[in-house]
Short mmCIF file of C-alpha atoms and ligand atoms in Angstrom, two decimals:
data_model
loop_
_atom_site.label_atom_id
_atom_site.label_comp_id
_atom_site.label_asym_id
_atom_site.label_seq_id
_atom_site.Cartn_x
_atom_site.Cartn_y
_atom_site.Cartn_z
CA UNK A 1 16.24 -11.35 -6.38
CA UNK A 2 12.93 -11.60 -4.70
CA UNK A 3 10.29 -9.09 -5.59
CA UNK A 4 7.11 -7.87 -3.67
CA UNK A 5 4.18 -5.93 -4.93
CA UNK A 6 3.22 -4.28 -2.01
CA UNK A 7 0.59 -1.47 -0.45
CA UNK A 8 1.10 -0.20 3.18
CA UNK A 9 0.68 -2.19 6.50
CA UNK A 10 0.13 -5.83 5.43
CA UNK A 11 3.39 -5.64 2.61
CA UNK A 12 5.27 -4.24 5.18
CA UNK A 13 4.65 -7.12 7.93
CA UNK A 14 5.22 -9.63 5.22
CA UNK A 15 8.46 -7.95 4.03
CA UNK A 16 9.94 -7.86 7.59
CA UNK A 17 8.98 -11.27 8.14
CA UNK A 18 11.18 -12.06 4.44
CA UNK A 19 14.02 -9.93 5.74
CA UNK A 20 14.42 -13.13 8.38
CA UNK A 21 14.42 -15.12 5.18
CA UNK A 22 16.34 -13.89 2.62
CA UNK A 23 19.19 -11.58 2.69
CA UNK A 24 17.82 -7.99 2.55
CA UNK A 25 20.20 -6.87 -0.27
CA UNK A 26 18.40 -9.68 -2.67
CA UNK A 27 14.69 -8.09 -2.09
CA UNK A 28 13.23 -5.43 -4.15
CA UNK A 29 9.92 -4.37 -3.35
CA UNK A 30 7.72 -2.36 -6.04
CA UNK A 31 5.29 0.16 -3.80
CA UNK A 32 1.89 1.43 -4.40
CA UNK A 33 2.53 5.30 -4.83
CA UNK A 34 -1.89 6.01 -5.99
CA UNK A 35 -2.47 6.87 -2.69
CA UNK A 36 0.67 9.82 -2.45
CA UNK A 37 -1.34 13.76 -2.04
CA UNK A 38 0.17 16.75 -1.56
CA UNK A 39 -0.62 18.55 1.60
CA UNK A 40 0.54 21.86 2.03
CA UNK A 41 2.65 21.68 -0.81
CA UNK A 42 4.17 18.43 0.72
CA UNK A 43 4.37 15.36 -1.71
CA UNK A 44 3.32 12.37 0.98
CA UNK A 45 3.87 9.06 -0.07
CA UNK A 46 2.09 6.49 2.66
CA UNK A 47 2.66 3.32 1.51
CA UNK A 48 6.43 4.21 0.87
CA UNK A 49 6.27 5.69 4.52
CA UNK A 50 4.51 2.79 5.98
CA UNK A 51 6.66 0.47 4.49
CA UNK A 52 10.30 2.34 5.59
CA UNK A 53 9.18 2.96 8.81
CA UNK A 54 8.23 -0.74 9.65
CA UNK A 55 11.03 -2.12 8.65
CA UNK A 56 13.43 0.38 10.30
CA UNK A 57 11.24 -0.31 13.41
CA UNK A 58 10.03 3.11 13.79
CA UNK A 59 6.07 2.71 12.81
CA UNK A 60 3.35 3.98 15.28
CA UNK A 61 2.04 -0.04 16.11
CA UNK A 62 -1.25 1.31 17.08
CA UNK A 63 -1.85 3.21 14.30
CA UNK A 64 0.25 1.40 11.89
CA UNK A 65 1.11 4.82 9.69
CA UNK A 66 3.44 7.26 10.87
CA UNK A 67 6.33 7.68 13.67
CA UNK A 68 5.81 6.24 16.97
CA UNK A 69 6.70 8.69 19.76
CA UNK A 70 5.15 11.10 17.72
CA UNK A 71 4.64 15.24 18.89
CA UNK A 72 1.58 16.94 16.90
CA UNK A 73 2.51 20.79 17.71
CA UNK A 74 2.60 21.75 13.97
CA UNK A 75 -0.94 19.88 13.79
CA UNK A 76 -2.39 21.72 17.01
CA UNK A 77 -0.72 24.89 15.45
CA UNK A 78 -3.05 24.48 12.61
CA UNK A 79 -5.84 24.74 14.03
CA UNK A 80 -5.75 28.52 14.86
CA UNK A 81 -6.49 28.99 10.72
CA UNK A 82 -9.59 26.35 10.83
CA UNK A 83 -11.66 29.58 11.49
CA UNK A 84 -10.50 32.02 9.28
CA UNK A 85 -9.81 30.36 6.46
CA UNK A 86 -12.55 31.27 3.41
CA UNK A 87 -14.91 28.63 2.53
CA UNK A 88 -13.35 27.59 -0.75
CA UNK A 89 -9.69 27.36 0.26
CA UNK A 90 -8.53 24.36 0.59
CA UNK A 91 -5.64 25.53 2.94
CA UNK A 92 -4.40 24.62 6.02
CA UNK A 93 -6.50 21.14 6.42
CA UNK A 94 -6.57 19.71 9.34
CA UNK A 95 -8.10 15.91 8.45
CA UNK A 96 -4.97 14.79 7.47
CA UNK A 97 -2.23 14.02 10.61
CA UNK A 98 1.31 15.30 10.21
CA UNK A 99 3.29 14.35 13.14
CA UNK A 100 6.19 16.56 13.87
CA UNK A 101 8.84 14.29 13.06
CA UNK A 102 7.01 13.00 9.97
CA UNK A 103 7.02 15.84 8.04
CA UNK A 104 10.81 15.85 8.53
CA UNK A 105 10.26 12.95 5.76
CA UNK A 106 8.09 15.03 3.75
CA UNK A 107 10.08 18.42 3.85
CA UNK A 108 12.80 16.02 2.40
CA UNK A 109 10.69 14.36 0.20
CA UNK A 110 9.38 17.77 -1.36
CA UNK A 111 12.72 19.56 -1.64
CA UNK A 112 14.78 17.05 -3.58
CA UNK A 113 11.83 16.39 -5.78
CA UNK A 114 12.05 19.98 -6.34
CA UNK A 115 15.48 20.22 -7.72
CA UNK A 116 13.99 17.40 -10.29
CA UNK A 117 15.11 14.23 -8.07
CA UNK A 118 12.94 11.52 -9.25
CA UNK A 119 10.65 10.04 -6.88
CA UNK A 120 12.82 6.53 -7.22
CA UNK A 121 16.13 8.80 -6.16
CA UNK A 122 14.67 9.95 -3.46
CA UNK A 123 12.87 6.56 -2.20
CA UNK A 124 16.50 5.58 -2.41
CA UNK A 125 17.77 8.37 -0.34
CA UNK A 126 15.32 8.05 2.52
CA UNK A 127 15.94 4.13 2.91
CA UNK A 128 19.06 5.02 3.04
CA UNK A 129 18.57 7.67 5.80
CA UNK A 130 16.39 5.32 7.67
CA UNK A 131 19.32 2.60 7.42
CA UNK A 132 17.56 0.32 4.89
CA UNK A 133 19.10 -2.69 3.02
CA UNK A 134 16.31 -4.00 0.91
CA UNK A 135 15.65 -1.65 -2.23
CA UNK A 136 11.86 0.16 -2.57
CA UNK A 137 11.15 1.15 -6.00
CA UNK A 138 7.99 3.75 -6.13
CA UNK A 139 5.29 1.79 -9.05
CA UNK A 140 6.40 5.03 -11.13
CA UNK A 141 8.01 8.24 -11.04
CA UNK A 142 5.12 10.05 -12.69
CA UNK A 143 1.99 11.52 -11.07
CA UNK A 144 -0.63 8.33 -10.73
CA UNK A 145 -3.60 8.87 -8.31
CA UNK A 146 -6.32 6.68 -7.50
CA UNK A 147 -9.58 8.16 -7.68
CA UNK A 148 -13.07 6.83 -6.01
CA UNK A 149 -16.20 7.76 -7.92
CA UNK A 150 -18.83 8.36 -5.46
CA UNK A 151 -21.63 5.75 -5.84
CA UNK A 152 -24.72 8.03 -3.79
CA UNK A 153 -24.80 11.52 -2.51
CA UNK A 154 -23.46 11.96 0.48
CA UNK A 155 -21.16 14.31 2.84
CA UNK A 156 -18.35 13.89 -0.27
CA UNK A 157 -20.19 14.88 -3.03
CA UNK A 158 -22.84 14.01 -5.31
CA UNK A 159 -23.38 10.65 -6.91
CA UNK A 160 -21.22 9.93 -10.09
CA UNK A 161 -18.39 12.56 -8.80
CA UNK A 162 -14.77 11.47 -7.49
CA UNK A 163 -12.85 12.28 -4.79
CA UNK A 164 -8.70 11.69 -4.04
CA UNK A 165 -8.00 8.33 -2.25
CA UNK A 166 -6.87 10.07 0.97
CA UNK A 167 -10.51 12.24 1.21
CA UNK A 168 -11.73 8.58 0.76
CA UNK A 169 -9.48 6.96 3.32
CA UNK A 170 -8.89 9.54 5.92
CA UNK A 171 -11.30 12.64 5.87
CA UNK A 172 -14.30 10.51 4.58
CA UNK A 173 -13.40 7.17 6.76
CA UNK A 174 -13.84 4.93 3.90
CA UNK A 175 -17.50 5.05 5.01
CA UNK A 176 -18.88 6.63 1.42
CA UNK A 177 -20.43 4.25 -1.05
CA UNK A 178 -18.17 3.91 -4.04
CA UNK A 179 -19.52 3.10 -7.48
CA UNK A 180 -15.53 2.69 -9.14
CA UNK A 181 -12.01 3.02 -8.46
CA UNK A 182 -9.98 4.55 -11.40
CA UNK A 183 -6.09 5.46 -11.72
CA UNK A 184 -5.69 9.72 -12.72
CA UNK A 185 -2.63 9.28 -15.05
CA UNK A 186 -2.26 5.22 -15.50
CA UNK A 187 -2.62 5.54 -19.25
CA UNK A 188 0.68 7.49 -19.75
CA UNK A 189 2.81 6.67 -16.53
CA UNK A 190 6.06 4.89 -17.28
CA UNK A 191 6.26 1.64 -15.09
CA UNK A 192 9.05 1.52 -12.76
CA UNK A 193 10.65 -2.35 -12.00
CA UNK A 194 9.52 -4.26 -15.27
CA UNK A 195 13.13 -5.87 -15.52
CA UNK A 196 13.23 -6.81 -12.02
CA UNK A 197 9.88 -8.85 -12.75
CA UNK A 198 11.33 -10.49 -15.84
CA UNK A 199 14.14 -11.78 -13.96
CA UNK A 200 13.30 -12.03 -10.01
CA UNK A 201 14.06 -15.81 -8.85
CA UNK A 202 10.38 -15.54 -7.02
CA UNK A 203 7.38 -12.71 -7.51
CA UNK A 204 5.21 -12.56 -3.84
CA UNK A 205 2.32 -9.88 -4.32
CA UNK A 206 1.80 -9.21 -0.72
CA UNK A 207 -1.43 -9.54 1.42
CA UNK A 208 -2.50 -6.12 0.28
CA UNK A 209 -5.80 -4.54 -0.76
CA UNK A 210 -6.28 -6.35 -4.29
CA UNK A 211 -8.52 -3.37 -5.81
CA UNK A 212 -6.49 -0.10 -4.01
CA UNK A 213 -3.13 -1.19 -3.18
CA UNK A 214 -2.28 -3.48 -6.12
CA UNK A 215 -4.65 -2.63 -8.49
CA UNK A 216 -3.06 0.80 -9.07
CA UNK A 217 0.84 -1.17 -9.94
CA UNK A 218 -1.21 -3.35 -12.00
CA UNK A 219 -2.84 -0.73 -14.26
CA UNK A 220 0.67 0.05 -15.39
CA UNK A 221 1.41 -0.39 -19.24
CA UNK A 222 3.53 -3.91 -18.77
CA UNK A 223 2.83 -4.85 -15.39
CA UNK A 224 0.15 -7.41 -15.93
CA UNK A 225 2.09 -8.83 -19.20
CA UNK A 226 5.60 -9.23 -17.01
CA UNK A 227 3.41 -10.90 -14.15
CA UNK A 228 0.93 -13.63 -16.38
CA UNK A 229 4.75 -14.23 -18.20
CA UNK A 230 5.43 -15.49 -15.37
CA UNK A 231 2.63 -16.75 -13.85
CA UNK A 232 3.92 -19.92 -11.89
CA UNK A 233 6.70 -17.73 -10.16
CA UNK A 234 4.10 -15.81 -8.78
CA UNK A 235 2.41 -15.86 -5.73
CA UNK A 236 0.01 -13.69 -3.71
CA UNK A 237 -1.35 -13.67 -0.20
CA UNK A 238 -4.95 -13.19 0.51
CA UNK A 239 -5.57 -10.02 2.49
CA UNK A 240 -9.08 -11.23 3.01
CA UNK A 241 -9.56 -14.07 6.00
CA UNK A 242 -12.86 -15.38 6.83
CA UNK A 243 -14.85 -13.04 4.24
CA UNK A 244 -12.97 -9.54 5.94
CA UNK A 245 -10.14 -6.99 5.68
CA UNK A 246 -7.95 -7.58 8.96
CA UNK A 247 -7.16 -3.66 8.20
CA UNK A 248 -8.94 -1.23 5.96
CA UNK A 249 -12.06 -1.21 3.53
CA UNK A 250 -11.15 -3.93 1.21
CA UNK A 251 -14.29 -6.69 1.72
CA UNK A 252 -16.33 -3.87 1.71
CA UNK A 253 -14.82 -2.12 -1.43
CA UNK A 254 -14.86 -5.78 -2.92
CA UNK A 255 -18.72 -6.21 -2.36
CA UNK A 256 -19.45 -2.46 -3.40
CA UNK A 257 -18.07 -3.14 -6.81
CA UNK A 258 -19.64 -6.61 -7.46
CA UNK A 259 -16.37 -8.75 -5.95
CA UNK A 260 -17.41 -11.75 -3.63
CA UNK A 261 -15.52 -10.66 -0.59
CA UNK A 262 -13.61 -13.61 -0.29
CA UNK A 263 -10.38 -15.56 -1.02
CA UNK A 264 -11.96 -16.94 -3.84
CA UNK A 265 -13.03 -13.14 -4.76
CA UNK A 266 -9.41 -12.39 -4.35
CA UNK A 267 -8.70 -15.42 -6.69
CA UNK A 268 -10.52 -14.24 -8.99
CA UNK A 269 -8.98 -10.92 -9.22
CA UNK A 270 -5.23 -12.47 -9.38
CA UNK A 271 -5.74 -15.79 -11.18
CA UNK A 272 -4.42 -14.45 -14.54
CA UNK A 273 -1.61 -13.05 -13.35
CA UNK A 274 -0.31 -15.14 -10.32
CA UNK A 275 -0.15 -19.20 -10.21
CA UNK A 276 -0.62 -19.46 -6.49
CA UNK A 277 -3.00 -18.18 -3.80
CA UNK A 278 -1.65 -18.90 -0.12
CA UNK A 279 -4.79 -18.18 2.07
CA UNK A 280 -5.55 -18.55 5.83
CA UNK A 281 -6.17 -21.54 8.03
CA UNK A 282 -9.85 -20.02 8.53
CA UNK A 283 -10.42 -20.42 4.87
CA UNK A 284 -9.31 -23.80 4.20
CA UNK A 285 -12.60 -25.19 3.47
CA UNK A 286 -12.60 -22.73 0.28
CA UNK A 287 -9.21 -24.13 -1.01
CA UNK A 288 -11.11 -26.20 -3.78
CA UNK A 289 -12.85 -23.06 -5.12
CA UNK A 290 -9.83 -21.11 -5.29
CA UNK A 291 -8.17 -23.78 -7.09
CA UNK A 292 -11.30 -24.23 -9.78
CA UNK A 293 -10.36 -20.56 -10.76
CA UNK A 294 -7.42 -22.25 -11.93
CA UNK A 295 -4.87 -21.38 -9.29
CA UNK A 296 -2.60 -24.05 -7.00
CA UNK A 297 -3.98 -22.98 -3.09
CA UNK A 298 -1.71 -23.00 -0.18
CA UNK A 299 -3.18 -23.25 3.46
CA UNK A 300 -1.34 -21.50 6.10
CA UNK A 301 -1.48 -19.24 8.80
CA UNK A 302 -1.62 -15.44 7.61
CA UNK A 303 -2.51 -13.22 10.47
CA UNK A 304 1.21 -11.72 11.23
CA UNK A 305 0.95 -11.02 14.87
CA UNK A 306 4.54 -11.59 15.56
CA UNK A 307 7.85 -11.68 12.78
CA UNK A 308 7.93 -15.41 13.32
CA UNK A 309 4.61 -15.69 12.09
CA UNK A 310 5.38 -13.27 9.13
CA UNK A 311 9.14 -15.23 8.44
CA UNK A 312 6.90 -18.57 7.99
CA UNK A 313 4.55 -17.12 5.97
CA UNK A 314 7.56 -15.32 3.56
CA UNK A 315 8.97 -19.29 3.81
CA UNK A 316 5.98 -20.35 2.42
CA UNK A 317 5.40 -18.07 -0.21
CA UNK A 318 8.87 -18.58 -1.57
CA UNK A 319 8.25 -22.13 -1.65
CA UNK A 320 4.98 -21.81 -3.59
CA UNK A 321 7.32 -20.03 -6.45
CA UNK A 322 9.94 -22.17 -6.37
N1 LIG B 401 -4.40 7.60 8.12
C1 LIG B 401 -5.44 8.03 8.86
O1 LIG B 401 -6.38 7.28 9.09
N2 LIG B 401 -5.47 9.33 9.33
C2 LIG B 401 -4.47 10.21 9.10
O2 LIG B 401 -4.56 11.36 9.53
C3 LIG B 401 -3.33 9.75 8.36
C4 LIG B 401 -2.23 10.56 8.13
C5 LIG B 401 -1.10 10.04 7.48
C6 LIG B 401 0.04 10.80 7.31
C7 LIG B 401 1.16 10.30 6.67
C8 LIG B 401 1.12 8.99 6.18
O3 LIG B 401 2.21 8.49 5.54
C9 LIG B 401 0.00 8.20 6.33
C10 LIG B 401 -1.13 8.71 6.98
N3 LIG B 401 -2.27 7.94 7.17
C11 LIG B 401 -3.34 8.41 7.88
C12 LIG B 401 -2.35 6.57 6.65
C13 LIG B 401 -2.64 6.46 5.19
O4 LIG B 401 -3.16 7.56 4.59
C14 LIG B 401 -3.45 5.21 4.82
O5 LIG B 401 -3.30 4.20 5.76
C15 LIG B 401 -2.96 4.63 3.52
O6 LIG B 401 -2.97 5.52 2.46
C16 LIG B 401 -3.72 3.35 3.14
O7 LIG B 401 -2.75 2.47 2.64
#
């Protein structure tokens, strides 16, 4: 079995470029869930989401969450409360998209959780529903969120408060200065997938934001022991070329709390859990850095702009653990 640590867009481009590789039925992929919120009583997991609906081919491209072909009536609908609504409730936001056919996965999501489904069944159940081969397994089946302390006053909040990772993400932009990034629940959330990482043939943590997207598996009681265990069957993939985030906040997260936003501030980060960095052609010139932090470095090219490009890339990575 192969096994992938993965967050949203960039594990879900690498794991449809591995579904070329390697059967489908022999990869297991363990999924960020600190990012999930509940939105009008809907439990919303996006890096699940993002993850089944790439690899069913059903993603927005452009936006890279959510349904392409996408209505927003329920979303325009909303709006007619925006007014009204008293100025502590939280209810009926509007910062946070629902498409129409997306909440289809949430109503679905919610119910069965409802009649005490845990959140692995039902991961299991919508792959299935979206015709899925490979198996997702949520990080856990308890209630983990990752929280951002604010670093300054600003629009969010005062400085030293925290806000959810979606406010941070989505209502807030990521543009908010952040002073620390904790895990709500970590210390008493039971790990899902430590067997599969004691036995997988091959361990890929997936080009991925290091301090949001894997950070949050890797706070789990176990996680970090299974991985350095096995430290020369793992592997991970720089989501950082030429010193930025090809998606998302994460050089800038990395700087903000003291990270050199870099691959060799992304070695850093993995080097006692994971024998082997693969990083981009643009980077090569930083190879013998990332190897002083005691890691092998593999050179290749990382920017998945087409599945071939993401099928070499899973080639290499499984060679790097093999
Ligand atoms: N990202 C946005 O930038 N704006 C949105 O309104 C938004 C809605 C949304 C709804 C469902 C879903 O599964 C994901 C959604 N995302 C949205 C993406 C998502 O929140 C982030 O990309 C991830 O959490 C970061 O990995």
């Amino acid at each position: 079995m192969i096994a992938v640590l993965a967050g949203g867009v960039g594990a879900a481009r690498f794991l449809r470029g591995l579904m070329l590789e390697v059967e489908p039925q022999h990869i297991s992929s363990i999924v960020n869930t600190g990012d999930d919120t509940v939105i009008h009583g809907l439990h919303i997991a996006p890096d699940l989401d993002t993850v089944t609906y790439t690899l069913a081919g059903a993603i927005d491209p452009q936006r890279g969450w959510g349904l392409e072909h996408e209505s927003w009536t329920a979303m325009d609908a909303l709006s007619r409360y925006a007014n009204i609504r008293p100025l502590n409730s939280h209810a009926a936001p509007t910062w946070f998209n629902l498409g129409d056919k997306d909440l289809a996965t949430h109503f679905y999501r919610t119910a069965r959780l409802a009649e005490g489904a845990t959140l692995s069944q039902v991961t299991n159940e919508i792959a299935q529903a979206w015709e899925l081969d490979l198996q997702l397994i949520p990080m856990t089946d308890d209630s983990v969120r990752t929280m951002i302390t604010l670093a300054e006053d600003c629009a969010a909040g005062s400085a030293g408060s925290h806000i959810s990772f979606q406010e941070y993400f989505v209502k807030y932009r990521h543009s908010v200065v952040v002073s620390a990034i904790t895990f709500a629940g970590s210390p008493v959330a039971k790990p899902n997938g430590l067997d599969l990482l004691a036995s997988a043939e091959s361990i890929v943590i997936a080009p991925s934001n290091p301090l949001v997207s894997i950070a949050p598996i890797r706070s789990l009681a176990g996680v970090d022991a299974a991985l350095s265990a096995r430290r020369d069957s793992v592997c991970a993939i720089s989501p950082i070329v030429n010193g930025a985030a090809l998606k998302g906040p994460a050089d800038r997260l990395m700087s903000e709390l003291g990270h050199e936003s870099s691959v060799v501030g992304v070695a850093k980060i993995y080097a006692p859990v994971c024998g082997t960095l693969i990083i981009d052609h643009a980077d090569a010139h930083l190879a013998p850095a990332v190897e002083a932090q005691g890691m092998r470095c593999v050179v290749t090219n990382t920017i998945m702009n087409s599945s071939h490009v993401s099928a070499e890339l899973a080639r290499t990575a499984l060679e790097a653990t093999r």
